[in-house]
Amino acid sequence: MTKAMSDFVYYNPVKVIFGKNKIEELAKHIPSDKKVLITYGGGSVKRFGTLDRVLDALKDYDVGEFGGIEANPTYETCIKAVDKIKAEGYDYLLAVGGGSVIDGTKFIAAAAEFDGDPKHIFGKGVGKGLPVKYAVPFGTVLTLPATASEMNDGAVINFKKEKAKVSFSNWRVFPQFSILEPELTYTLPKRQLANGVTDAFIHIIEQYLTYPVNGMAQDEFAEGLMRVLIEIGPDVVDEDNHDYMLRSNYMWTATLALNRILSRGVPGDWSTHGLGHEITVLNDTDHARSLSALLPAVMIVRKLKKWDKLVQYAEKVWGVTEGSEEEKIDAAILKTVAFFKSLGMPTNLAEVGVEANDIATLVDQLEAHGKTAISERGDQTLDVSREIYRQALTLNF
Ligand code: NZQ
Ligand code: ZN
């Protein structure tokens, strides 16, 4: 029998409000009787006037602020917002920032309503993986297109004490709405633009580069979105190029890359993310930089497992039609590396500060966090992951 996609449920209730001057419409989307806590990061929203626009749009509301959510948001910081909500009685949250602020806010929303120790929302060596039953409703204003957290129900939190970066997902932490103003990307520095394009690209890869199941729409969507990022990426990372067409395509593509439309009914492989989080735990490497430093090695070490999809990737995404299957695959891997380099992203682990004697630590972390049988078939053991780290350290394109 021909392989077919598996059964699935697709649910996504996020109202996306896309375009210019949408912050000014915030009051249309938040019930007028709500007491709103605005959450944000290290200060970019203050520096660039976004917070003032939000405060102005919410001038008739009772509002408070919680700033200081870091990149790779920590449990230790977010839990302070939970205390504030309980002490001051907020019943709506508004995240203004990138993936870190939005993820942090998802955790805060769930933790404020959680019966018991909020650490237990997480599993994987940190908590007990208990279900989230309630969450404070919230919306988002996205300032950095990368994670698609603005249109999904997942969050990744960094536990400094436990040395773990762990995710949870639950439909109760879908944002109620997300404002996507492409012009908010005009203040992003090159490093964050490159991170955003790369993270989105690798989200698509992780939902695509497995084995074929004839998910025709999923494959075509994924291939099309990757081609868009390849086409616009090098221009998007030019921080002085404030072309609205470019930035609007960048923003919407990054959201579509992980609003789960690509993953329904097809296998997924989140091993690059799984291995990458351990690098961030080790030395605070930016999320996307951990991924681009690993992906070429994942493609090489897992070539036989991903063979058919790698050939399809070469042909449909990179237009490689000449040569044997293996030559096409090798050409596609080189083109992927060249694409990351054109964005200024690292393509091996030495470039993100990992040294040979760190590999044992990274593999120990994988074990502690339960990542011993990962990838699309669950056959990526610690030995395979060690080999990926090893090759990612020594590869030099
Ligand atoms: O903190 P501020 O001062 O606001 O500065 C931020 C931060 O330093 C800055 N920035 C954001 N918008 C800006 C801006 N600077 C100038 N102009 C703007 N418009 O950018 C820096 C990085 O922000 P951050 O939110 O950390 O970046 P990103 O959106 O890449 O988020 C990364 C986090 O998301 C998680 C990652 O693990 C990481 O913790 N992820 C979440 C996912 C999800 N929820 O589905 C999936 C992803 O795979 C990822 O794991
Ligand atoms: Zn990611």
Tab-separated table of C-alpha atoms and ligand atoms in Angstrom, residues 40-48 50 68-73 96-103 106 142-150 152-158 165 168 183-189 192 195-196 199 203 258 260 270 273 277 280 286-288 291, ligand 1:
chain	number	residue	atom	x	y	z
A	40	TYR	CA	8.652	42.752	27.606
A	41	GLY	CA	12.359	42.033	27.328
A	42	GLY	CA	15.597	43.853	27.986
A	43	GLY	CA	14.498	47.268	26.784
A	44	SER	CA	14.351	47.359	22.966
A	45	VAL	CA	10.612	48.113	23.103
A	46	LYS	CA	11.352	51.145	25.275
A	47	ARG	CA	14.257	52.308	23.124
A	48	PHE	CA	12.331	52.135	19.876
A	50	THR	CA	6.912	50.396	20.764
A	68	GLY	CA	13.442	42.185	31.902
A	69	ILE	CA	12.509	38.858	30.302
A	70	GLU	CA	15.847	37.739	28.857
A	71	ALA	CA	16.709	36.097	25.537
A	72	ASN	CA	16.301	32.391	26.348
A	73	PRO	CA	13.810	33.342	29.088
A	96	VAL	CA	5.541	42.757	23.454
A	97	GLY	CA	8.711	41.233	22.025
A	98	GLY	CA	10.299	38.273	20.277
A	99	GLY	CA	10.046	34.566	20.941
A	100	SER	CA	11.624	34.840	24.371
A	101	VAL	CA	9.088	37.344	25.694
A	102	ILE	CA	6.190	35.444	24.143
A	103	ASP	CA	7.416	32.078	25.454
A	106	LYS	CA	2.997	31.645	27.929
A	142	LEU	CA	5.631	40.518	17.721
A	143	THR	CA	8.915	42.391	17.324
A	144	LEU	CA	11.170	39.616	15.968
A	145	PRO	CA	9.995	37.118	13.341
A	146	ALA	CA	11.697	33.777	14.069
A	147	THR	CA	9.983	31.340	16.385
A	148	ALA	CA	6.288	31.536	15.376
A	149	SER	CA	5.527	31.505	19.093
A	150	GLU	CA	2.992	34.202	18.180
A	152	ASN	CA	1.569	28.339	18.287
A	153	ASP	CA	1.003	26.772	21.689
A	154	GLY	CA	4.602	25.960	22.628
A	155	ALA	CA	7.126	27.645	24.928
A	156	VAL	CA	10.755	26.974	25.788
A	157	ILE	CA	12.014	28.019	29.231
A	158	ASN	CA	15.574	28.097	30.511
A	165	LYS	CA	16.136	24.343	28.463
A	168	PHE	CA	5.866	22.550	27.156
A	183	GLU	CA	7.746	47.733	10.208
A	184	LEU	CA	8.662	46.683	13.771
A	185	THR	CA	11.492	44.641	12.231
A	186	TYR	CA	13.221	47.811	10.973
A	187	THR	CA	15.080	48.236	14.271
A	188	LEU	CA	16.478	44.690	14.333
A	189	PRO	CA	20.261	44.365	14.043
A	192	GLN	CA	18.832	39.008	14.992
A	195	ASN	CA	18.838	34.409	13.517
A	196	GLY	CA	15.211	34.870	12.534
A	199	ASP	CA	15.393	29.635	12.853
A	203	HIS	CA	11.732	24.844	11.687
A	258	LEU	CA	5.848	26.872	12.854
A	260	ARG	CA	1.929	23.636	12.902
A	270	TRP	CA	13.286	17.903	16.258
A	273	HIS	CA	16.601	21.688	18.171
A	277	HIS	CA	19.195	23.624	23.272
A	280	THR	CA	22.590	27.175	24.704
A	286	ASP	CA	21.789	32.255	20.471
A	287	HIS	CA	19.111	29.662	19.667
A	288	ALA	CA	19.377	29.941	15.867
A	291	LEU	CA	20.961	25.210	14.989
B	1	NZQ	O1	15.230	41.924	25.065
B	1	NZQ	P1	15.153	43.065	24.119
B	1	NZQ	O2	15.823	44.284	24.609
B	1	NZQ	O3	13.737	43.328	23.671
B	1	NZQ	O4	16.014	42.671	22.806
B	1	NZQ	C1	15.741	41.518	22.035
B	1	NZQ	C2	16.707	40.379	22.344
B	1	NZQ	O5	17.917	40.840	22.850
B	1	NZQ	C3	16.043	41.837	20.592
B	1	NZQ	N1	14.888	42.372	19.857
B	1	NZQ	C4	13.653	41.820	19.747
B	1	NZQ	N2	12.880	42.564	18.924
B	1	NZQ	C5	13.643	43.618	18.533
B	1	NZQ	C6	14.918	43.494	19.135
B	1	NZQ	N3	15.901	44.394	18.917
B	1	NZQ	C7	15.633	45.426	18.091
B	1	NZQ	N4	14.433	45.592	17.470
B	1	NZQ	C8	13.419	44.711	17.661
B	1	NZQ	N5	12.265	44.865	16.992
B	1	NZQ	O6	16.396	40.594	20.016
B	1	NZQ	C9	17.016	39.778	20.993
B	1	NZQ	C10	16.564	38.346	20.844
B	1	NZQ	O7	15.182	38.233	21.143
B	1	NZQ	P2	14.527	36.796	21.425
B	1	NZQ	O8	13.093	37.010	21.743
B	1	NZQ	O9	15.359	36.039	22.394
B	1	NZQ	O10	14.708	36.065	20.016
B	1	NZQ	P3	13.842	34.971	19.302
B	1	NZQ	O11	12.577	35.519	18.794
B	1	NZQ	O12	14.779	34.354	18.343
B	1	NZQ	O13	13.452	33.915	20.442
B	1	NZQ	C11	14.334	32.903	20.861
B	1	NZQ	C12	13.675	32.041	21.928
B	1	NZQ	O14	12.523	31.339	21.410
B	1	NZQ	C13	12.658	29.931	21.652
B	1	NZQ	C14	14.157	29.749	21.664
B	1	NZQ	O15	14.537	28.523	22.260
B	1	NZQ	C15	14.640	30.951	22.429
B	1	NZQ	O16	14.514	30.764	23.819
B	1	NZQ	N6	11.886	29.163	20.668
B	1	NZQ	C16	10.542	29.124	20.778
B	1	NZQ	C17	9.749	28.366	19.934
B	1	NZQ	C18	8.282	28.299	20.077
B	1	NZQ	N7	7.695	28.903	21.085
B	1	NZQ	O17	7.614	27.677	19.246
B	1	NZQ	C19	10.335	27.552	18.865
B	1	NZQ	C20	11.754	27.881	18.571
B	1	NZQ	O18	12.363	26.751	17.989
B	1	NZQ	C21	12.578	28.300	19.729
B	1	NZQ	O19	13.046	27.171	20.455
